Amino acid sequence: MPAALTITRADFASPSLLAFLQAHLDDLEPTAPPESKHALDLAGLQLPRVRMWTAVDGDDVVGTVALATLDEPGHEELKSMRTDPERRGQGIAAALLAHALDDARARDVRRVSLETGSMDFFVPARRLYAKAGFVECGPYGSYTDDPNSAFMTLDIDARREDRA
């Protein structure tokens, strides 16, 4: 994790976080048709079933990650993973992902899944997830097959056993 980076629970009163989240939605806008976009908006991120964190360097929000509970007990979804485009490649995303997975483990979540785009724009994200142990899977929860989506999952229990 970069030395000056701090990861804390999201403060939705922060104008810099709101601008960062809007930039996330703006970045995703051209990547897929509306029916293939699954990013949570500001209201969705503030639902009680969502836990969100920000990575902050000084006064600057440089990354976000969230976990949302799913209907299946012990199964959560990774959401709103984003690093400031000017800060990519500095380990921020890996630090955020590790933080979210540590939180899930501490709460005895057994599985974390994610939906991301299947296009080239999302290749770096899919590489990051694979490096963390996520494997490709089919649609889960309310998702359906979609050529614009890639689905991945991580069995936390298996990762816990690997570390023992």
Short mmCIF file of C-alpha atoms in Angstrom, two decimals, residues 105 109-112 133-135 153-162:
data_model
loop_
_atom_site.label_atom_id
_atom_site.label_comp_id
_atom_site.label_asym_id
_atom_site.label_seq_id
_atom_site.Cartn_x
_atom_site.Cartn_y
_atom_site.Cartn_z
CA ARG A 105 -13.26 -12.58 6.28
CA VAL A 109 -18.41 -14.04 4.62
CA ARG A 110 -17.72 -17.25 2.70
CA ARG A 111 -17.81 -16.01 -0.87
CA VAL A 112 -17.28 -12.71 -2.69
CA GLY A 133 -7.69 -15.56 -6.37
CA PHE A 134 -10.97 -14.77 -8.11
CA VAL A 135 -11.98 -17.24 -10.82
CA THR A 153 -15.96 -15.30 -7.61
CA LEU A 154 -13.67 -16.01 -4.67
CA ASP A 155 -14.29 -18.79 -2.16
CA ILE A 156 -12.94 -17.14 0.98
CA ASP A 157 -13.05 -20.38 2.97
CA ALA A 158 -10.70 -21.98 0.44
CA ARG A 159 -8.37 -18.94 0.57
CA ARG A 160 -8.44 -19.11 4.39
CA GLU A 161 -7.41 -22.78 4.26
CA ASP A 162 -4.62 -21.96 1.77
#
